[in-house]
PDB file of C-alpha atoms and ligand atoms in Angstrom:
ATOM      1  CA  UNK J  23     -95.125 -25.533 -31.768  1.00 73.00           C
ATOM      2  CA  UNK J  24     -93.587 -28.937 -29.925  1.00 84.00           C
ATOM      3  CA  UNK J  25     -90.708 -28.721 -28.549  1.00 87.00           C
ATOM      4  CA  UNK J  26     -88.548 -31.014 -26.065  1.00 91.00           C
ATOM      5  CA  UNK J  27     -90.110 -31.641 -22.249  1.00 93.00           C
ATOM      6  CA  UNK J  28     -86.996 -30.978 -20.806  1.00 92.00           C
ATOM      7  CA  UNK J  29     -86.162 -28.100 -22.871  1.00 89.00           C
ATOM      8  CA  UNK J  30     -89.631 -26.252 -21.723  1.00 90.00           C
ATOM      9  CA  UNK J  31     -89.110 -27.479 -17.884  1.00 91.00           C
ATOM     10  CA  UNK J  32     -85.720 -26.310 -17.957  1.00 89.00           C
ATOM     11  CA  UNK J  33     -86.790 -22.705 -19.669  1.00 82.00           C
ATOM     12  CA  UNK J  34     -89.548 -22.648 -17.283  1.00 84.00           C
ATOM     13  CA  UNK J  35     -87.077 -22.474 -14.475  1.00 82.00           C
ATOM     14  CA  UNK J  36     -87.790 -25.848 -13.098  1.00 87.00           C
ATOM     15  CA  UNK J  37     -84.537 -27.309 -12.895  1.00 87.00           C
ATOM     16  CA  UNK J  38     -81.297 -27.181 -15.743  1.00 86.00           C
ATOM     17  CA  UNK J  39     -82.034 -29.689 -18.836  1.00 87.00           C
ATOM     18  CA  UNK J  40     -80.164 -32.179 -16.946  1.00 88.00           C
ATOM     19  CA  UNK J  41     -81.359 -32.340 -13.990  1.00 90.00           C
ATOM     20  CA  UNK J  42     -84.938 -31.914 -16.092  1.00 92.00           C
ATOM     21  CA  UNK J  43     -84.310 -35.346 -17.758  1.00 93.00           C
ATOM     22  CA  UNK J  44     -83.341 -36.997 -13.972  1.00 93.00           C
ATOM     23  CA  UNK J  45     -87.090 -35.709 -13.218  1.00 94.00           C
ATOM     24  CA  UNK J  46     -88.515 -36.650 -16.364  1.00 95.00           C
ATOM     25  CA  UNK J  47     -86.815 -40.388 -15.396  1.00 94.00           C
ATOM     26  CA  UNK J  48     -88.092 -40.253 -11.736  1.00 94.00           C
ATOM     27  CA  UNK J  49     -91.307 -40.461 -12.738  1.00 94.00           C
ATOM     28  CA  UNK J  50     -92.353 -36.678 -11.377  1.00 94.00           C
ATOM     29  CA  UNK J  51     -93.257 -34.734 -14.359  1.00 95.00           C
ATOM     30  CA  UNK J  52     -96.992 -35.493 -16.165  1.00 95.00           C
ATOM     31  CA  UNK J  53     -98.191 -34.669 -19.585  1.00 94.00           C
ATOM     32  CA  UNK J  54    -101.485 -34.276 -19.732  1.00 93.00           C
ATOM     33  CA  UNK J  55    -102.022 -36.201 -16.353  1.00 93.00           C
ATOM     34  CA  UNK J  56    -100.020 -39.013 -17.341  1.00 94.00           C
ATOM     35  CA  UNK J  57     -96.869 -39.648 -16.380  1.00 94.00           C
ATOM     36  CA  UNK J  58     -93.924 -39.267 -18.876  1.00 91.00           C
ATOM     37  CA  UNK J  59     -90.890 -41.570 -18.166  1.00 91.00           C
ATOM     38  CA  UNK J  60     -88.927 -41.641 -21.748  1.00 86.00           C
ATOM     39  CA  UNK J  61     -86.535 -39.354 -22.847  1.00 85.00           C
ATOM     40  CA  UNK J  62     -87.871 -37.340 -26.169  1.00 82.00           C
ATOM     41  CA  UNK J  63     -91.139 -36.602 -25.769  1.00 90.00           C
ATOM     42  CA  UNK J  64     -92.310 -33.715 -27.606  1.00 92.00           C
ATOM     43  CA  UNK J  65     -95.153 -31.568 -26.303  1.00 92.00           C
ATOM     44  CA  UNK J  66     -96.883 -28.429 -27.276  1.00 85.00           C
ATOM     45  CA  UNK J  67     -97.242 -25.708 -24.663  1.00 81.00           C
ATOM     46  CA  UNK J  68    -100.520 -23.983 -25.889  1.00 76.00           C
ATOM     47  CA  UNK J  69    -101.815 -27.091 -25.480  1.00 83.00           C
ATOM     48  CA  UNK J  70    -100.700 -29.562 -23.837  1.00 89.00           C
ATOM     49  CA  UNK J  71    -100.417 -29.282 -20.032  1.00 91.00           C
ATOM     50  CA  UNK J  72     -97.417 -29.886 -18.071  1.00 94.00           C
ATOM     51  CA  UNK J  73     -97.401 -30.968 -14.296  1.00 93.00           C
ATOM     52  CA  UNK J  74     -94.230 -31.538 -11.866  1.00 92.00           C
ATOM     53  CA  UNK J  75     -94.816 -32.656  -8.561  1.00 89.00           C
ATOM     54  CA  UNK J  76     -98.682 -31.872  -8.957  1.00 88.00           C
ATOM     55  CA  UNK J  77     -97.933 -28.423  -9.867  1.00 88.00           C
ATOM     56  CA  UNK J  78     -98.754 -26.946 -13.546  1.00 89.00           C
ATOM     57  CA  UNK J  79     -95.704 -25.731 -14.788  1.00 90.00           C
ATOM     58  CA  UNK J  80     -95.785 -22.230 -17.054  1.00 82.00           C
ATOM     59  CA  UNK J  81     -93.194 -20.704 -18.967  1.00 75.00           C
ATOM     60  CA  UNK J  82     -93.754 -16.817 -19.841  1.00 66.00           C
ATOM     61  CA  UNK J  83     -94.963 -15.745 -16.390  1.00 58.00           C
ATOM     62  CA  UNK J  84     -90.834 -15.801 -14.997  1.00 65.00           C
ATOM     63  CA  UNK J  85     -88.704 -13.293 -15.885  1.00 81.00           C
ATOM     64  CA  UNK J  86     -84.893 -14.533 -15.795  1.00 89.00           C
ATOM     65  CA  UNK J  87     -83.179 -13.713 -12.443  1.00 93.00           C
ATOM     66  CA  UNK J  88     -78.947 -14.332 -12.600  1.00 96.00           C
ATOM     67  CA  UNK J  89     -77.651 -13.984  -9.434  1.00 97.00           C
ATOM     68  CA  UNK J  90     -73.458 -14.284  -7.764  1.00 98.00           C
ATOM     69  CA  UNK J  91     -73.365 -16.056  -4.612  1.00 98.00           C
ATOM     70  CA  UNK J  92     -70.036 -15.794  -2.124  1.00 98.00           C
ATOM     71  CA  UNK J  93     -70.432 -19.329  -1.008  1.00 98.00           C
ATOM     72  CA  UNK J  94     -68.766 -20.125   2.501  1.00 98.00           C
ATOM     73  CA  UNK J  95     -67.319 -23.145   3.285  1.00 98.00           C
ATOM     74  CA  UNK J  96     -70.205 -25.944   4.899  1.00 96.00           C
ATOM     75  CA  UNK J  97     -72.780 -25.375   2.692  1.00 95.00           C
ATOM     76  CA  UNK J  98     -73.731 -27.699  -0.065  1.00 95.00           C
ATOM     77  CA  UNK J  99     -74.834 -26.957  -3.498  1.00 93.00           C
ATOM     78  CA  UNK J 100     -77.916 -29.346  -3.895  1.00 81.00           C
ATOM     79  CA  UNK J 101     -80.970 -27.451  -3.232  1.00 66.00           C
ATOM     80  CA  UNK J 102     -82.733 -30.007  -0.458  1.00 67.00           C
ATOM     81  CA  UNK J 103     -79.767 -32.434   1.380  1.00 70.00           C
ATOM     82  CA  UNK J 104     -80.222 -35.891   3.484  1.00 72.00           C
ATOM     83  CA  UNK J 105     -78.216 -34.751   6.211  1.00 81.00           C
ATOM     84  CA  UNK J 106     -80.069 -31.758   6.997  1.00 84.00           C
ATOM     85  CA  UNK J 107     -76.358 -29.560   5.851  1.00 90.00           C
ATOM     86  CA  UNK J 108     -76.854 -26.025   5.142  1.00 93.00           C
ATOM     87  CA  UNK J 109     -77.854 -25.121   1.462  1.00 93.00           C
ATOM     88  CA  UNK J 110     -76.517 -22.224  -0.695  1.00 95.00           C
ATOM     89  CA  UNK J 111     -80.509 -21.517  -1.380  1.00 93.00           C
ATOM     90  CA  UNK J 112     -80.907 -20.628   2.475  1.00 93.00           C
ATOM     91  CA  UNK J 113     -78.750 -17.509   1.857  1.00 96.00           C
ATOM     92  CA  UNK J 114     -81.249 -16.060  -0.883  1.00 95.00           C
ATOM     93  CA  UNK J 115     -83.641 -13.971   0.464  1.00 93.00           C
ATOM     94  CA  UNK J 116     -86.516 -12.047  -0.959  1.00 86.00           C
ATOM     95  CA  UNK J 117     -85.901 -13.539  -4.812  1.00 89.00           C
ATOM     96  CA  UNK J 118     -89.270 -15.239  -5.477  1.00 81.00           C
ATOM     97  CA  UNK J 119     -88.156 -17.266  -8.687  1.00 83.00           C
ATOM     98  CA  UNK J 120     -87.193 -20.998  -8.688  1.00 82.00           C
ATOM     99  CA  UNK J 121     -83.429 -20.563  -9.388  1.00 90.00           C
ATOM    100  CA  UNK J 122     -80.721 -22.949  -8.830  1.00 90.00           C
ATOM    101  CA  UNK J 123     -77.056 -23.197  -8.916  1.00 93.00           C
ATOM    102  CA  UNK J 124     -75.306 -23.491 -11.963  1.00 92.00           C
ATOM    103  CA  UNK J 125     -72.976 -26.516 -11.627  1.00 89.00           C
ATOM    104  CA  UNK J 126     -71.270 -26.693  -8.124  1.00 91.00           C
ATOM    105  CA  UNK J 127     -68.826 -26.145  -5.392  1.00 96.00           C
ATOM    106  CA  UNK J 128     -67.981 -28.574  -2.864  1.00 96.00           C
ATOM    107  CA  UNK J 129     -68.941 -28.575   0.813  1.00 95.00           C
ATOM    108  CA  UNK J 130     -65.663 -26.979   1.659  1.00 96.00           C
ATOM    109  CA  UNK J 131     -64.847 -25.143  -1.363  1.00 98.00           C
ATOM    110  CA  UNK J 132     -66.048 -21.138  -0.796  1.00 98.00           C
ATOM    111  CA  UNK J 133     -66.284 -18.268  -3.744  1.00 98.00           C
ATOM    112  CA  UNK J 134     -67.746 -17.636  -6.846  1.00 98.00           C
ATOM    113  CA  UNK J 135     -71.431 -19.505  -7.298  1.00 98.00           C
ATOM    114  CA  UNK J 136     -73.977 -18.308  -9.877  1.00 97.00           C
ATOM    115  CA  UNK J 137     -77.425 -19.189  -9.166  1.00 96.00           C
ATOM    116  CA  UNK J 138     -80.541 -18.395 -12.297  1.00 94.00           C
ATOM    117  CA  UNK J 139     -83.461 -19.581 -13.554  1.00 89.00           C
ATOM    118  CA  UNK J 140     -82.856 -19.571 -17.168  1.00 89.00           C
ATOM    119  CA  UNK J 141     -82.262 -23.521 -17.880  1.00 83.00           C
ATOM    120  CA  UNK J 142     -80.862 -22.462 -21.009  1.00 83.00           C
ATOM    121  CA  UNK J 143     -77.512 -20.576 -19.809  1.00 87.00           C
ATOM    122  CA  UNK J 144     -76.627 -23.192 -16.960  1.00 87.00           C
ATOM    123  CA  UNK J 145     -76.949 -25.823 -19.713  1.00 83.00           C
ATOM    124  CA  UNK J 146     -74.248 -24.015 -21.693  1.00 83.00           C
ATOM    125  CA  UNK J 147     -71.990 -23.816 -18.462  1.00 85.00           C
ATOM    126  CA  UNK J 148     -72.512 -26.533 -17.272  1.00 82.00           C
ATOM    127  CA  UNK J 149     -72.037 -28.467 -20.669  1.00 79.00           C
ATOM    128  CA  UNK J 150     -68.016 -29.937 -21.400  1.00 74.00           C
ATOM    129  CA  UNK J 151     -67.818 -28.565 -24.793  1.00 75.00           C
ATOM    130  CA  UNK J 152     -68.411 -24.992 -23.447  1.00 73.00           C
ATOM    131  CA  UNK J 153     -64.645 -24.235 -22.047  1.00 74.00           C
ATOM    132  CA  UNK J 154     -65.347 -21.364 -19.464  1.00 89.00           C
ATOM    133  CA  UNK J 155     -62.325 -20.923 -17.891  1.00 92.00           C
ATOM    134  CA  UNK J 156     -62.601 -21.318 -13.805  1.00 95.00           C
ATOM    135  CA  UNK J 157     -59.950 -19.541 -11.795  1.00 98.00           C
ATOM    136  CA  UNK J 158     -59.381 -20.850  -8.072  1.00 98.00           C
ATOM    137  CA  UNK J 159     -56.963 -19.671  -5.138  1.00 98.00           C
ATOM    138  CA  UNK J 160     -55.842 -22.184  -3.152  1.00 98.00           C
ATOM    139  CA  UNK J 161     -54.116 -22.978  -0.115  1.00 98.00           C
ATOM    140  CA  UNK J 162     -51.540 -26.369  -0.670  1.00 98.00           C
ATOM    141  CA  UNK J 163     -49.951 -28.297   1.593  1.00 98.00           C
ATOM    142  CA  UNK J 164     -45.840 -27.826   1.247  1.00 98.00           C
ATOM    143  CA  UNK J 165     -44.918 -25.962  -2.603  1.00 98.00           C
ATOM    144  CA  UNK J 166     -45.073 -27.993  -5.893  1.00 98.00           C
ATOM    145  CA  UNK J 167     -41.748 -27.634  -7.257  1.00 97.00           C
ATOM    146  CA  UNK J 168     -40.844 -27.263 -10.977  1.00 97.00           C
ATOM    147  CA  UNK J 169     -41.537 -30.637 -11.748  1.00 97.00           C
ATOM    148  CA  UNK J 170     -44.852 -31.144  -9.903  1.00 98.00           C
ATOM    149  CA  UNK J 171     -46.217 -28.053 -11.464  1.00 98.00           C
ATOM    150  CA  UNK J 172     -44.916 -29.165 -15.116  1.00 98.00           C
ATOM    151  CA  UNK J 173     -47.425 -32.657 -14.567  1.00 97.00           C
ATOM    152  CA  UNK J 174     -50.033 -30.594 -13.179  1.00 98.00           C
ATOM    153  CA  UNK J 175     -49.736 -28.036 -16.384  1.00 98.00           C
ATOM    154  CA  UNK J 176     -49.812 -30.848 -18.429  1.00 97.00           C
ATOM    155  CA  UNK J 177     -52.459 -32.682 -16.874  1.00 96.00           C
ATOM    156  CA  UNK J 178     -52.694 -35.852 -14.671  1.00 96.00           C
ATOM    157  CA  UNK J 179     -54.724 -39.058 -14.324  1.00 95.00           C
ATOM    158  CA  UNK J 180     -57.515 -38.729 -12.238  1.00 94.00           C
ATOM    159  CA  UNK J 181     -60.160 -41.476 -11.605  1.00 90.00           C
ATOM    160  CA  UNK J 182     -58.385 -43.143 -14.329  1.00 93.00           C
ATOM    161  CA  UNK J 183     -58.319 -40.241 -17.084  1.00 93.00           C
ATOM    162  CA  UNK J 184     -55.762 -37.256 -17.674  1.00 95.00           C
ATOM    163  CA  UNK J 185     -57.131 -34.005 -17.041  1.00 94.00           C
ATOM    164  CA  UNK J 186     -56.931 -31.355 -19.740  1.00 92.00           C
ATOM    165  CA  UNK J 187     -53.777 -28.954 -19.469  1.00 92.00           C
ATOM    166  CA  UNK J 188     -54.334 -26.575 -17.270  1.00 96.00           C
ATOM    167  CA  UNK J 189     -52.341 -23.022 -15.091  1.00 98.00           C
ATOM    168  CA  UNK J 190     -50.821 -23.304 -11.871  1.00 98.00           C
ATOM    169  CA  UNK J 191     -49.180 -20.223 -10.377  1.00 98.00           C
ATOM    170  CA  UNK J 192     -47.108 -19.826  -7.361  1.00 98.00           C
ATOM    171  CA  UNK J 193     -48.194 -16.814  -5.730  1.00 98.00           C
ATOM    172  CA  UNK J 194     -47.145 -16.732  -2.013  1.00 97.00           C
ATOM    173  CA  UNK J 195     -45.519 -19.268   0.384  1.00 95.00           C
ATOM    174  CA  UNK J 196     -44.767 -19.507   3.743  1.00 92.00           C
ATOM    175  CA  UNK J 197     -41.644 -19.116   5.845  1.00 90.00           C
ATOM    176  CA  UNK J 198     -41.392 -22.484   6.248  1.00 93.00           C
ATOM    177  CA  UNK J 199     -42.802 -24.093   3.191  1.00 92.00           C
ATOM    178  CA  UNK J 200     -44.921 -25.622   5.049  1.00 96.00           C
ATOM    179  CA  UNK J 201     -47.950 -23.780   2.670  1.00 97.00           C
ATOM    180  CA  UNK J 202     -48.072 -21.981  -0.232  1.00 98.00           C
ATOM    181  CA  UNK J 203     -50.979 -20.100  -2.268  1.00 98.00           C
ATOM    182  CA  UNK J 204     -51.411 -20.901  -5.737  1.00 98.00           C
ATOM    183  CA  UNK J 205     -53.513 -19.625  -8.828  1.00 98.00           C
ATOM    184  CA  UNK J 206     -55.189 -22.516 -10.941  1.00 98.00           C
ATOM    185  CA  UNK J 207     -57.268 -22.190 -14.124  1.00 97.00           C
ATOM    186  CA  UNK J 208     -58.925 -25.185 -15.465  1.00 95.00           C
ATOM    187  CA  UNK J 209     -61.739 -25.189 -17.809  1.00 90.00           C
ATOM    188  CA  UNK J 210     -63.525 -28.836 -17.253  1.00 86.00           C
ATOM    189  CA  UNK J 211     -65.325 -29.455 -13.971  1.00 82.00           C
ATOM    190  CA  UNK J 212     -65.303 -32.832 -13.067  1.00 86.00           C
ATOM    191  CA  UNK J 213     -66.338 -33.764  -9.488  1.00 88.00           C
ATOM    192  CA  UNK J 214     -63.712 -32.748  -6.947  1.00 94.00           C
ATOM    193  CA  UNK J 215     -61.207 -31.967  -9.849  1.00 95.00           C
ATOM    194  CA  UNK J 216     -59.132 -29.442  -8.617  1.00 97.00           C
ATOM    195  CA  UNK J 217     -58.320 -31.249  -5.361  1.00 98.00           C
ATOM    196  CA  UNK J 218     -57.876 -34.750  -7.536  1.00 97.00           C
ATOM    197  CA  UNK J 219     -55.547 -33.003  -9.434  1.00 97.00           C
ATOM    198  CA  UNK J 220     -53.771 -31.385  -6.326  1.00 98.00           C
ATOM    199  CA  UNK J 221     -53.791 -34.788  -4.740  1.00 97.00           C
ATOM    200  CA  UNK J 222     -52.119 -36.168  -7.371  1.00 97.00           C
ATOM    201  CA  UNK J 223     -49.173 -33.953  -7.326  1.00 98.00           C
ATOM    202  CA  UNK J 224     -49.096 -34.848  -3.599  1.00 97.00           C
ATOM    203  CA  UNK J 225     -49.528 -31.267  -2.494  1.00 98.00           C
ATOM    204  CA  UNK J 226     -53.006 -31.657  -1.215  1.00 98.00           C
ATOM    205  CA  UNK J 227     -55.757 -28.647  -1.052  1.00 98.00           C
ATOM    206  CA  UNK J 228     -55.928 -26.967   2.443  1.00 98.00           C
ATOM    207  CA  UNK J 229     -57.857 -24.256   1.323  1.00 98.00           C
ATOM    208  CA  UNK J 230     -60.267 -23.573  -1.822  1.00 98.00           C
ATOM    209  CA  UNK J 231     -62.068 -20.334  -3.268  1.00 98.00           C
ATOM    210  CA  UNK J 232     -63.275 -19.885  -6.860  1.00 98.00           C
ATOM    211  CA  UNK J 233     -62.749 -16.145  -8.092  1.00 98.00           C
ATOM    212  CA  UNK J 234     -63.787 -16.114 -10.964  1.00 98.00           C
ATOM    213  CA  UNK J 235     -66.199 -18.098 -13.941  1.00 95.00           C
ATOM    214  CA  UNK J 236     -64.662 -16.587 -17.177  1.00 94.00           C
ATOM    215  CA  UNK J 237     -64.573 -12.935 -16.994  1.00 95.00           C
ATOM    216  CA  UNK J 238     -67.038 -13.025 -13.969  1.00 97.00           C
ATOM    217  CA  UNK J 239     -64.940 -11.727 -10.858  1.00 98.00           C
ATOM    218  CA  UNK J 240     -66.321 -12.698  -7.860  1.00 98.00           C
ATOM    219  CA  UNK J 241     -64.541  -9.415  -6.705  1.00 98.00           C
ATOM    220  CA  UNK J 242     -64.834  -7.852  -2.798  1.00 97.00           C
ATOM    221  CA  UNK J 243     -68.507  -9.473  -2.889  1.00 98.00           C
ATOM    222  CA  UNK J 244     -68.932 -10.502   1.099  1.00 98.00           C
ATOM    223  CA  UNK J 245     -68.815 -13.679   2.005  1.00 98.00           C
ATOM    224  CA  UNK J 246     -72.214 -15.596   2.243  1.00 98.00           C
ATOM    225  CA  UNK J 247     -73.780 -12.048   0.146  1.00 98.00           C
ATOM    226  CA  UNK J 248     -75.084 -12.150  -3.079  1.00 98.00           C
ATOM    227  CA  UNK J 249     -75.743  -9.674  -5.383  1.00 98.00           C
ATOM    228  CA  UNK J 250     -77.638  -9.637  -9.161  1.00 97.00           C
ATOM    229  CA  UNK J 251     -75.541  -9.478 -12.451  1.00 97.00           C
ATOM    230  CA  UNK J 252     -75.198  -6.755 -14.473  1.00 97.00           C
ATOM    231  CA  UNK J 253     -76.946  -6.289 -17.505  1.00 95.00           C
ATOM    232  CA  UNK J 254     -73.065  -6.475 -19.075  1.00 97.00           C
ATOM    233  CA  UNK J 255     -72.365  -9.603 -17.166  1.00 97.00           C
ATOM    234  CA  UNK J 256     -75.938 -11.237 -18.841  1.00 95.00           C
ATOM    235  CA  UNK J 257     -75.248 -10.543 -21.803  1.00 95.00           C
ATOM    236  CA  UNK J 258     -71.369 -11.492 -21.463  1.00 95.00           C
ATOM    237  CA  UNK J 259     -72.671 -15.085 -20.469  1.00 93.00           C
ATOM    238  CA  UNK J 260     -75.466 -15.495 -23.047  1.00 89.00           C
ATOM    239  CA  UNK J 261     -72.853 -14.764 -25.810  1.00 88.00           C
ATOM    240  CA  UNK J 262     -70.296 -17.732 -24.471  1.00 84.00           C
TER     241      UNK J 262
HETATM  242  N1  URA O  10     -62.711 -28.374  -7.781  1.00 51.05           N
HETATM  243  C1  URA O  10     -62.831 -28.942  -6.581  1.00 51.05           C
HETATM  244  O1  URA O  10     -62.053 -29.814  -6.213  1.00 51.05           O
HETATM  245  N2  URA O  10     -63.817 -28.520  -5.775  1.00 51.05           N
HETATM  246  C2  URA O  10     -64.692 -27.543  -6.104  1.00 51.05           C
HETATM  247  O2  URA O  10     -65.573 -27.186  -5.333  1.00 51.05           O
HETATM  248  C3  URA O  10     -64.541 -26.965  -7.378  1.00 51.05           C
HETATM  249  C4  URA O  10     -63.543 -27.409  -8.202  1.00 51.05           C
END
């Protein structure tokens, strides 16, 4: 039966449909030894045969692997980096599927980081119209007062478009007000949004950690560990 390229790369654990139709456009994927630039292109797998990078790419021989990374701070998200940074993939060890993050956290950002190979699930994730909820501690400079946390609620411009309403909690400050700790729940994940939107209430991010990806809880899991989901927590995420 045809079906999508970048459907069967992505279910074939290559890389999420996305990032699938960035390879497809790069010139890197071949159909039948030819190279397949346009988005679209319908193929059959029993019988047409799929290259990336030179290598044939099959389907049914992966099983699905979902895994919860503590990232640290100074790693990046991207699987291979210019700089020569430190990669969340250099912390997996002994898991012999391609997997890959689903969506990201930023160098500095530490916490909750799911990593699979099932193209299909970080697609939903990662897609805006699926709201999963994304709950971060942070560290602030000073404490937001009623007002500033009333915008933030609301939402606020960032990169020239409000954000969608969102939590803020107070949970701890210091002596001196110099810092505080809050609670923040926001369900879109635009680049750098939760420091925009801190930034924008003038009580920039010190510190961030993300705890939890809907009812995923990144829990007492160590720093820099992993471990794989539960069958529960597979099936929670499939049903989003
Ligand atoms: N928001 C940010 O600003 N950074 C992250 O890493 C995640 C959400």
């Amino acid at each position: 039966m045809e079906e999508r390229l970048q459907k069967f790369l992505a279910e074939a654990g290559i890389a999420s449909r996305r990032k699938a139709e960035m390879l497809i456009q790069q010139g890197r994927v071949q159909v039948n030894g030819k190279v397949i630039k346009e988005m679209g292109c319908k193929i059959d797998p029993a019988k047409d045969k799929i290259t990336f990078e030179g290598r044939v790419v099959k389907r049914e021989a992966e099983e699905k692997v979902y895994l919860m990374l503590h990232k640290p701070e100074g790693y990046v998200t991207t699987a291979k980096e210019q700089f020569g940074r430190p990669a969340v993939l250099d912390l997996i060890h002994g898991v012999k599927a391609r997997i890959f993050p689903v969506g990201r956290l930023d160098y500095d950002t530490s916490g909750l980081l799911l990593l699979t190979n099932d193209g299909d699930l970080t697609y939903k994730l990662t897609h805006p119209k699926h709201d999963v909820d994304k709950t971060y501690i942070a560290k602030l400079y000073g404490v937001p007062d009623a007002m500033d946390l009333q915008k933030f609620r609301r939402g606020v411009i960032i990169d020239g478009r409000k954000t969608r309403p969102a939590k803020i909690q107070i949970m701890e400050k210091d002596k001196d007000q110099r810092f505080c700790m809050v609670e923040i729940i926001i369900h879109e994940g635009k680049n750098r949004q939760v420091r925009k939107m801190c930034e924008a209430i003038k009580h920039p991010v010190a510190q961030l950690k993300r705890v939890a990806t809907g009812e995923l809880q990144l829990g007492d899991l160590k720093k820099g560990k992993y471990r794989f989901l539960t069958e529960k927590e597979i099936k929670y995420l499939q049903k989003l």
